Short mmCIF file of N, CA and C and ligand atoms in Angstrom, two decimals:
data_model
loop_
_atom_site.label_atom_id
_atom_site.label_comp_id
_atom_site.label_asym_id
_atom_site.label_seq_id
_atom_site.Cartn_x
_atom_site.Cartn_y
_atom_site.Cartn_z
N MET A 1 88.00 107.77 94.82
CA MET A 1 89.27 108.61 95.46
C MET A 1 90.45 107.60 95.56
N PRO A 2 91.38 107.35 94.21
CA PRO A 2 92.51 106.66 94.37
C PRO A 2 93.53 107.31 96.42
N GLY A 3 93.88 105.83 96.17
CA GLY A 3 94.77 105.67 97.57
C GLY A 3 94.03 105.15 98.73
N TYR A 4 92.67 105.16 98.34
CA TYR A 4 91.71 104.57 99.44
C TYR A 4 92.27 102.72 99.87
N GLY A 5 92.08 102.76 101.40
CA GLY A 5 92.84 101.72 101.80
C GLY A 5 94.00 101.57 101.59
N LYS A 6 94.57 102.39 102.21
CA LYS A 6 96.17 102.17 101.88
C LYS A 6 96.92 102.78 102.99
N VAL A 7 98.00 101.83 103.72
CA VAL A 7 98.44 102.74 105.01
C VAL A 7 98.91 103.99 104.40
N SER A 8 99.73 104.45 103.67
CA SER A 8 100.24 105.76 103.59
C SER A 8 98.49 106.96 103.49
N ALA A 9 97.75 106.32 103.13
CA ALA A 9 96.42 107.11 102.94
C ALA A 9 96.27 107.45 103.81
N VAL A 10 96.12 106.96 105.13
CA VAL A 10 95.41 106.72 106.38
C VAL A 10 95.91 107.80 107.15
N LEU A 11 97.89 107.84 107.26
CA LEU A 11 97.91 108.04 107.84
C LEU A 11 98.24 110.48 107.15
N ARG A 12 97.98 109.97 105.97
CA ARG A 12 97.37 111.26 105.60
C ARG A 12 96.78 111.78 105.90
N SER A 13 95.65 110.96 106.13
CA SER A 13 94.28 111.72 106.84
C SER A 13 94.72 112.22 108.32
N LEU A 14 95.06 111.10 109.52
CA LEU A 14 95.27 111.31 110.60
C LEU A 14 96.17 112.18 110.39
N ASN A 15 97.35 112.67 109.67
CA ASN A 15 98.76 114.01 109.87
C ASN A 15 98.02 115.78 109.57
N GLY A 16 96.16 115.28 108.58
CA GLY A 16 95.77 116.08 108.54
C GLY A 16 94.97 116.38 109.88
N ALA A 17 94.48 115.79 110.31
CA ALA A 17 93.53 115.87 111.41
C ALA A 17 94.66 116.18 112.52
N GLY A 18 95.92 116.22 112.80
CA GLY A 18 97.07 116.40 113.88
C GLY A 18 97.01 117.84 113.30
N VAL A 19 96.90 118.27 112.19
CA VAL A 19 97.72 120.31 111.88
C VAL A 19 96.57 120.79 112.45
N ILE A 20 94.78 120.35 111.81
CA ILE A 20 94.05 120.71 112.91
C ILE A 20 94.32 120.71 114.61
N THR A 21 94.34 120.02 114.93
CA THR A 21 94.40 119.85 116.28
C THR A 21 95.57 120.82 116.89
N LYS A 22 96.70 120.69 116.49
CA LYS A 22 97.65 121.80 116.57
C LYS A 22 97.96 123.18 116.74
N GLU A 23 96.36 123.46 115.40
CA GLU A 23 96.05 124.88 114.86
C GLU A 23 95.18 125.17 116.31
N ILE A 24 94.31 124.22 116.68
CA ILE A 24 93.14 124.82 117.74
C ILE A 24 94.37 125.20 118.76
N ARG A 25 95.00 124.33 118.88
CA ARG A 25 95.57 124.36 120.71
C ARG A 25 96.54 125.20 120.16
N ASP A 26 97.66 125.99 119.19
CA ASP A 26 97.87 127.41 119.43
C ASP A 26 97.10 128.38 119.43
N ALA A 27 96.40 127.99 119.62
CA ALA A 27 95.77 129.08 119.25
C ALA A 27 95.14 129.59 120.43
N ASN A 28 95.46 128.16 121.47
CA ASN A 28 95.13 128.45 123.01
C ASN A 28 93.17 127.53 123.12
N PHE A 29 92.74 127.06 121.93
CA PHE A 29 91.97 126.85 122.45
C PHE A 29 90.75 128.32 122.22
N MET A 30 90.88 129.66 122.00
CA MET A 30 90.00 130.19 121.56
C MET A 30 89.93 130.77 120.02
N LEU A 31 89.02 130.37 119.47
CA LEU A 31 89.17 130.75 117.81
C LEU A 31 87.83 131.04 117.65
N GLU A 32 87.33 132.25 116.85
CA GLU A 32 86.08 132.34 116.58
C GLU A 32 85.10 131.22 116.50
N ARG A 33 84.56 131.82 116.42
CA ARG A 33 82.84 130.77 116.79
C ARG A 33 83.33 129.76 115.26
N LEU A 34 82.85 130.78 114.08
CA LEU A 34 83.12 130.13 113.08
C LEU A 34 83.91 129.24 112.51
N GLU A 35 85.44 130.33 112.78
CA GLU A 35 86.36 129.45 112.67
C GLU A 35 86.49 127.78 113.26
N MET A 36 85.94 127.93 114.83
CA MET A 36 86.46 126.74 115.06
C MET A 36 85.26 125.73 114.58
N LYS A 37 84.50 125.98 114.34
CA LYS A 37 83.53 125.03 113.02
C LYS A 37 84.27 125.02 112.52
N LYS A 38 84.73 125.63 111.37
CA LYS A 38 85.12 125.41 109.95
C LYS A 38 85.91 124.76 110.43
N GLN A 39 87.33 124.18 111.57
CA GLN A 39 88.35 123.13 111.68
C GLN A 39 87.38 122.60 112.73
N LEU A 40 86.30 121.79 112.94
CA LEU A 40 85.99 121.08 113.82
C LEU A 40 85.12 120.41 112.41
N THR A 41 84.31 121.11 111.23
CA THR A 41 84.24 120.00 109.79
C THR A 41 85.28 119.40 109.31
N ASP A 42 86.29 120.39 109.43
CA ASP A 42 87.62 120.11 108.44
C ASP A 42 88.23 118.15 109.30
N LEU A 43 87.82 118.47 110.71
CA LEU A 43 88.81 117.13 111.61
C LEU A 43 88.00 116.27 111.08
N SER A 44 86.78 116.15 111.74
CA SER A 44 85.78 115.22 110.74
C SER A 44 85.76 114.71 109.68
N GLY A 45 85.53 115.79 108.87
CA GLY A 45 86.56 115.13 107.48
C GLY A 45 87.76 114.15 107.25
N TYR A 46 88.00 114.50 108.13
CA TYR A 46 89.82 113.62 107.92
C TYR A 46 89.34 112.19 108.40
N ILE A 47 88.34 112.60 109.85
CA ILE A 47 88.66 111.12 111.06
C ILE A 47 87.40 109.85 109.76
N SER A 48 86.83 110.14 109.04
CA SER A 48 85.50 109.69 108.03
C SER A 48 86.30 109.21 107.37
N VAL A 49 86.88 110.13 107.01
CA VAL A 49 88.31 109.54 105.55
C VAL A 49 89.21 108.88 106.27
N ALA A 50 89.74 108.35 107.22
CA ALA A 50 90.96 107.66 107.49
C ALA A 50 89.82 105.90 108.28
N LYS A 51 88.64 106.72 108.23
CA LYS A 51 87.68 105.36 108.86
C LYS A 51 87.38 104.34 107.64
N MET A 52 86.76 104.97 106.52
CA MET A 52 86.61 104.61 105.53
C MET A 52 88.17 103.80 105.24
N GLU A 53 89.62 104.32 104.87
CA GLU A 53 90.22 103.99 103.85
C GLU A 53 91.17 102.45 105.16
N LEU A 54 90.67 103.05 106.60
CA LEU A 54 90.70 101.76 107.60
C LEU A 54 89.89 100.51 107.07
N SER A 55 88.81 101.20 106.51
CA SER A 55 87.51 99.57 106.17
C SER A 55 88.10 99.12 105.35
N LEU A 56 88.52 99.72 104.13
CA LEU A 56 88.80 99.38 102.56
C LEU A 56 90.09 98.66 102.86
N LEU A 57 90.64 98.78 104.13
CA LEU A 57 91.79 98.15 104.15
C LEU A 57 92.26 96.95 105.03
N GLN A 58 90.92 96.78 106.03
CA GLN A 58 90.36 95.83 106.06
C GLN A 58 89.73 94.69 105.06
N GLU A 59 88.93 94.99 104.33
CA GLU A 59 88.72 94.43 103.53
C GLU A 59 89.90 93.59 102.88
N SER A 60 90.78 94.09 102.50
CA SER A 60 91.77 93.74 101.55
C SER A 60 92.75 92.99 102.54
N ILE A 61 92.67 92.77 103.13
CA ILE A 61 93.68 91.66 104.50
C ILE A 61 92.15 90.71 104.71
N ASP A 62 91.36 90.61 104.58
CA ASP A 62 90.53 89.74 105.01
C ASP A 62 90.73 89.08 103.59
N GLU A 63 90.93 89.91 102.40
CA GLU A 63 90.36 88.55 100.93
C GLU A 63 91.73 88.29 101.15
N LYS A 64 93.22 88.81 101.17
CA LYS A 64 94.52 88.31 101.20
C LYS A 64 94.50 86.98 102.12
N ASP A 65 93.89 87.37 103.15
CA ASP A 65 93.95 85.91 104.32
C ASP A 65 93.56 84.81 103.86
N SER A 66 91.86 84.93 103.02
CA SER A 66 90.80 84.11 102.03
C SER A 66 91.88 83.36 101.64
N GLU A 67 92.88 83.92 100.51
CA GLU A 67 93.32 84.03 99.39
C GLU A 67 94.43 82.90 100.27
N LEU A 68 94.70 83.27 101.16
CA LEU A 68 96.35 82.45 101.87
C LEU A 68 96.09 80.82 101.85
N THR A 69 94.42 81.59 102.84
CA THR A 69 93.69 79.74 103.49
C THR A 69 93.87 79.05 102.21
N ARG A 70 93.37 79.16 101.19
CA ARG A 70 92.83 78.41 99.80
C ARG A 70 94.87 78.00 99.43
N LEU A 71 95.90 78.84 98.92
CA LEU A 71 96.66 78.53 98.85
C LEU A 71 97.10 77.36 99.57
N ALA A 72 96.92 77.12 100.48
CA ALA A 72 97.69 76.70 101.63
C ALA A 72 96.97 75.36 101.26
N GLU A 73 95.53 75.08 101.80
CA GLU A 73 95.19 74.39 101.15
C GLU A 73 94.96 73.56 99.82
N ALA A 74 95.76 74.47 99.13
CA ALA A 74 95.91 73.86 97.77
C ALA A 74 97.20 73.09 97.72
N LEU A 75 98.42 73.24 98.49
CA LEU A 75 99.63 72.73 98.69
C LEU A 75 99.09 72.07 99.51
N THR A 76 98.64 71.55 100.75
CA THR A 76 97.94 70.71 101.04
C THR A 76 97.71 68.77 99.74
N TYR A 77 96.64 69.78 98.95
CA TYR A 77 96.04 68.61 98.05
C TYR A 77 97.07 68.12 97.21
N LYS A 78 98.31 69.26 96.67
CA LYS A 78 98.88 69.43 96.00
C LYS A 78 99.54 67.72 95.28
N GLY A 79 100.33 67.01 96.21
CA GLY A 79 100.39 66.02 96.04
C GLY A 79 99.55 64.44 96.35
N ASN A 80 98.66 65.06 96.76
CA ASN A 80 97.23 64.63 96.85
C ASN A 80 96.18 64.56 95.75
N VAL A 81 96.38 65.06 94.68
CA VAL A 81 95.42 64.73 93.42
C VAL A 81 96.32 64.63 92.11
N LYS A 82 95.60 63.83 91.69
CA LYS A 82 96.07 63.19 90.40
C LYS A 82 95.46 63.58 88.93
N ARG A 83 96.64 62.93 88.11
CA ARG A 83 95.17 63.94 86.51
C ARG A 83 94.55 62.45 86.15
N ARG A 84 93.24 62.43 85.60
CA ARG A 84 92.93 60.88 84.93
C ARG A 84 92.17 61.74 83.74
N GLY A 85 92.09 60.94 82.17
CA GLY A 85 91.64 62.06 81.59
C GLY A 85 91.74 62.95 81.59
N ASP A 86 90.71 64.33 81.37
CA ASP A 86 90.95 65.13 81.57
C ASP A 86 90.23 66.03 83.08
N GLY A 87 90.22 65.30 83.96
CA GLY A 87 90.13 65.70 84.99
C GLY A 87 91.13 65.73 86.19
N TYR A 88 91.12 66.37 87.12
CA TYR A 88 91.59 65.48 88.34
C TYR A 88 90.63 65.12 89.37
N TYR A 89 91.55 64.14 90.37
CA TYR A 89 90.63 63.18 91.46
C TYR A 89 92.06 63.26 92.31
N ARG A 90 90.67 63.20 93.38
CA ARG A 90 92.04 62.83 95.17
C ARG A 90 92.58 61.51 94.27
N THR A 91 93.13 61.13 95.35
CA THR A 91 94.38 59.66 95.14
C THR A 91 93.52 58.86 96.71
N LEU A 92 93.54 57.21 96.46
CA LEU A 92 94.12 57.00 97.42
C LEU A 92 95.16 55.67 96.90
N ASP A 93 95.90 55.55 98.07
CA ASP A 93 97.00 54.91 97.14
C ASP A 93 97.45 55.44 95.95
N ASN A 94 97.67 56.10 96.16
CA ASN A 94 98.02 57.42 94.92
C ASN A 94 97.20 56.89 93.34
N ARG A 95 96.07 56.16 93.66
CA ARG A 95 95.07 55.70 92.26
C ARG A 95 94.22 57.00 92.68
N PRO A 96 93.65 57.40 91.34
CA PRO A 96 92.54 58.45 91.65
C PRO A 96 91.05 58.01 91.88
N TYR A 97 90.55 58.87 92.68
CA TYR A 97 89.05 58.83 92.67
C TYR A 97 88.37 59.07 93.24
N GLY A 98 86.84 58.73 92.64
CA GLY A 98 86.17 60.54 93.15
C GLY A 98 85.03 60.54 92.29
N GLN A 99 85.09 61.75 92.93
CA GLN A 99 84.80 63.14 91.25
C GLN A 99 85.66 63.53 91.01
N PRO A 100 85.77 64.38 90.15
CA PRO A 100 86.42 64.80 88.60
C PRO A 100 86.53 66.78 89.17
N TYR A 101 87.83 66.70 89.29
CA TYR A 101 87.88 68.08 89.44
C TYR A 101 87.57 69.09 87.99
N CYS A 102 88.29 69.65 87.84
CA CYS A 102 88.09 70.62 87.01
C CYS A 102 89.58 70.58 86.36
N SER A 103 90.17 70.36 85.27
CA SER A 103 91.53 70.03 85.30
C SER A 103 92.03 71.84 85.17
N TYR A 104 91.07 72.89 84.60
CA TYR A 104 91.81 74.41 83.89
C TYR A 104 91.84 74.83 85.10
N CYS A 105 91.09 74.49 85.95
CA CYS A 105 91.22 75.72 87.48
C CYS A 105 92.22 75.34 88.04
N TRP A 106 92.61 73.39 88.24
CA TRP A 106 93.63 73.69 89.17
C TRP A 106 94.87 73.70 88.20
N GLU A 107 94.54 73.67 87.22
CA GLU A 107 96.64 73.89 86.51
C GLU A 107 96.65 74.74 86.52
N GLN A 108 95.33 76.37 86.46
CA GLN A 108 95.27 77.83 86.20
C GLN A 108 95.51 78.05 87.22
N ASP A 109 94.51 77.82 88.27
CA ASP A 109 94.50 78.65 89.31
C ASP A 109 94.46 77.74 91.43
N GLN A 110 94.91 76.31 91.34
CA GLN A 110 95.71 75.27 92.71
C GLN A 110 93.51 75.80 92.69
N ARG A 111 92.40 75.97 91.64
CA ARG A 111 91.58 75.98 92.92
C ARG A 111 90.66 74.27 92.23
N LEU A 112 90.26 73.43 93.59
CA LEU A 112 89.39 72.67 93.16
C LEU A 112 88.18 72.41 93.31
N ILE A 113 87.13 72.43 91.87
CA ILE A 113 86.20 72.61 91.58
C ILE A 113 85.74 71.07 90.78
N HIS A 114 84.87 70.93 91.73
CA HIS A 114 83.90 69.80 91.19
C HIS A 114 83.52 70.31 89.23
N LEU A 115 83.29 69.69 88.98
CA LEU A 115 82.63 69.00 87.83
C LEU A 115 81.20 68.98 87.50
N HIS A 116 80.79 69.63 87.66
CA HIS A 116 78.73 68.67 87.56
C HIS A 116 78.44 68.41 86.13
N ASN A 117 77.37 67.56 86.16
CA ASN A 117 76.82 67.38 84.52
C ASN A 117 75.81 68.78 84.47
N ARG A 118 76.35 68.94 82.87
CA ARG A 118 75.26 69.73 82.54
C ARG A 118 74.23 69.37 82.43
N VAL A 119 72.80 70.17 82.47
CA VAL A 119 71.55 69.59 82.79
C VAL A 119 71.07 69.74 81.71
N LEU A 120 70.17 68.81 81.66
CA LEU A 120 70.13 68.01 79.83
C LEU A 120 71.05 67.05 79.15
N SER A 121 71.73 67.07 80.10
CA SER A 121 73.17 65.80 79.29
C SER A 121 74.01 65.04 80.11
N ASN A 122 73.76 64.10 80.08
CA ASN A 122 74.59 62.81 80.38
C ASN A 122 76.17 62.77 79.96
N ASP A 123 75.99 63.60 78.59
CA ASP A 123 77.85 62.85 77.51
C ASP A 123 78.81 64.10 78.29
N ILE A 124 77.92 65.62 79.20
CA ILE A 124 78.90 66.61 79.17
C ILE A 124 79.28 66.71 80.20
N ARG A 125 80.81 67.70 80.81
CA ARG A 125 80.79 67.93 82.40
C ARG A 125 80.61 69.14 82.20
N ILE A 126 80.26 70.11 83.06
CA ILE A 126 81.02 71.60 82.74
C ILE A 126 81.07 71.89 84.15
N CYS A 127 82.35 72.76 84.74
CA CYS A 127 83.22 73.63 85.69
C CYS A 127 82.28 74.67 85.76
N PRO A 128 81.59 75.29 87.54
CA PRO A 128 81.28 75.84 87.18
C PRO A 128 81.68 77.38 87.30
N HIS A 129 82.80 77.34 87.88
CA HIS A 129 83.30 77.87 87.90
C HIS A 129 83.80 78.79 86.78
N CYS A 130 85.27 78.30 85.57
CA CYS A 130 85.09 78.33 84.65
C CYS A 130 84.45 78.11 83.47
N LYS A 131 83.61 78.31 83.49
CA LYS A 131 82.62 77.11 82.32
C LYS A 131 82.94 76.65 81.86
N ASN A 132 84.36 75.86 81.34
CA ASN A 132 84.77 74.81 80.82
C ASN A 132 84.18 73.53 81.30
N GLU A 133 83.89 73.18 79.27
CA GLU A 133 82.84 71.03 79.55
C GLU A 133 84.20 70.53 79.17
N TYR A 134 84.08 69.66 79.71
CA TYR A 134 84.55 68.26 79.67
C TYR A 134 83.49 67.13 78.64
N GLN A 135 83.77 65.77 78.22
CA GLN A 135 82.83 64.99 77.90
C GLN A 135 83.05 64.14 79.22
N ASN A 136 82.00 63.86 79.33
CA ASN A 136 81.72 62.42 80.89
C ASN A 136 82.79 61.28 80.68
N THR A 137 83.33 60.94 79.26
CA THR A 137 84.09 59.47 79.13
C THR A 137 85.37 60.22 79.18
N ARG A 138 85.98 61.36 79.22
CA ARG A 138 87.28 61.70 79.63
C ARG A 138 86.91 61.98 81.26
N THR A 139 85.97 61.87 82.30
CA THR A 139 86.20 62.44 83.76
C THR A 139 85.26 61.72 84.31
N PRO A 140 85.12 60.68 84.21
CA PRO A 140 84.16 59.36 84.94
C PRO A 140 84.49 59.48 86.40
N TYR A 141 83.32 59.19 86.69
CA TYR A 141 83.50 59.23 88.34
C TYR A 141 84.02 58.28 88.74
N ILE A 142 84.58 58.07 89.63
CA ILE A 142 85.61 56.13 90.00
C ILE A 142 85.24 56.16 91.79
N GLU A 143 84.40 54.97 91.32
CA GLU A 143 84.36 54.53 93.05
C GLU A 143 85.47 54.09 93.80
N ALA A 144 85.47 54.13 94.27
CA ALA A 144 87.06 53.79 95.46
C ALA A 144 87.06 53.03 96.05
N ASP A 145 84.95 52.22 95.74
CA ASP A 145 85.75 50.32 96.54
C ASP A 145 85.94 49.65 94.93
N LEU A 146 85.68 50.26 93.71
CA LEU A 146 86.57 49.31 92.46
C LEU A 146 88.37 49.11 93.07
N LEU A 147 88.26 50.70 93.52
CA LEU A 147 90.19 50.14 93.89
C LEU A 147 90.96 49.19 94.90
N ALA A 148 90.44 48.50 96.14
CA ALA A 148 90.28 47.39 96.70
C ALA A 148 90.04 46.35 95.85
N VAL A 149 89.47 46.19 94.84
CA VAL A 149 89.18 44.48 93.83
C VAL A 149 90.29 44.12 93.45
ZN1 ZN B 1 87.18 75.27 86.07
#
């Protein structure tokens, strides 16, 4: 059903529950048994929908929280990664070192994804996220120790 996980949908459900409560109160709690049963069923329906919408809303908030955390990390790394060849690397004294990150994922989504060697191949690296392939020679592992020499 459209509108789930939206504050407006939660409010609409709670409003429906409020209307039923008012009807019961206006009848001075003296409804026919069948009418009372129908009102309580509707009331319980509105509450269930509101609960479901709230849990979807919570999921969406959690997703946004983790996206914010990811973006904050990306901002932190932004000045600390550098492109070399076809990969991105962390830097030490502004020089790249370590395992290469996927350049596509970094440039497109600011995600730092380490490249893996493709199974049965020493020449090709692959990004486990976007599946782009890179030549090993264009994305070498760079020993940090060599930088000190
Ligand atoms: Zn990638």
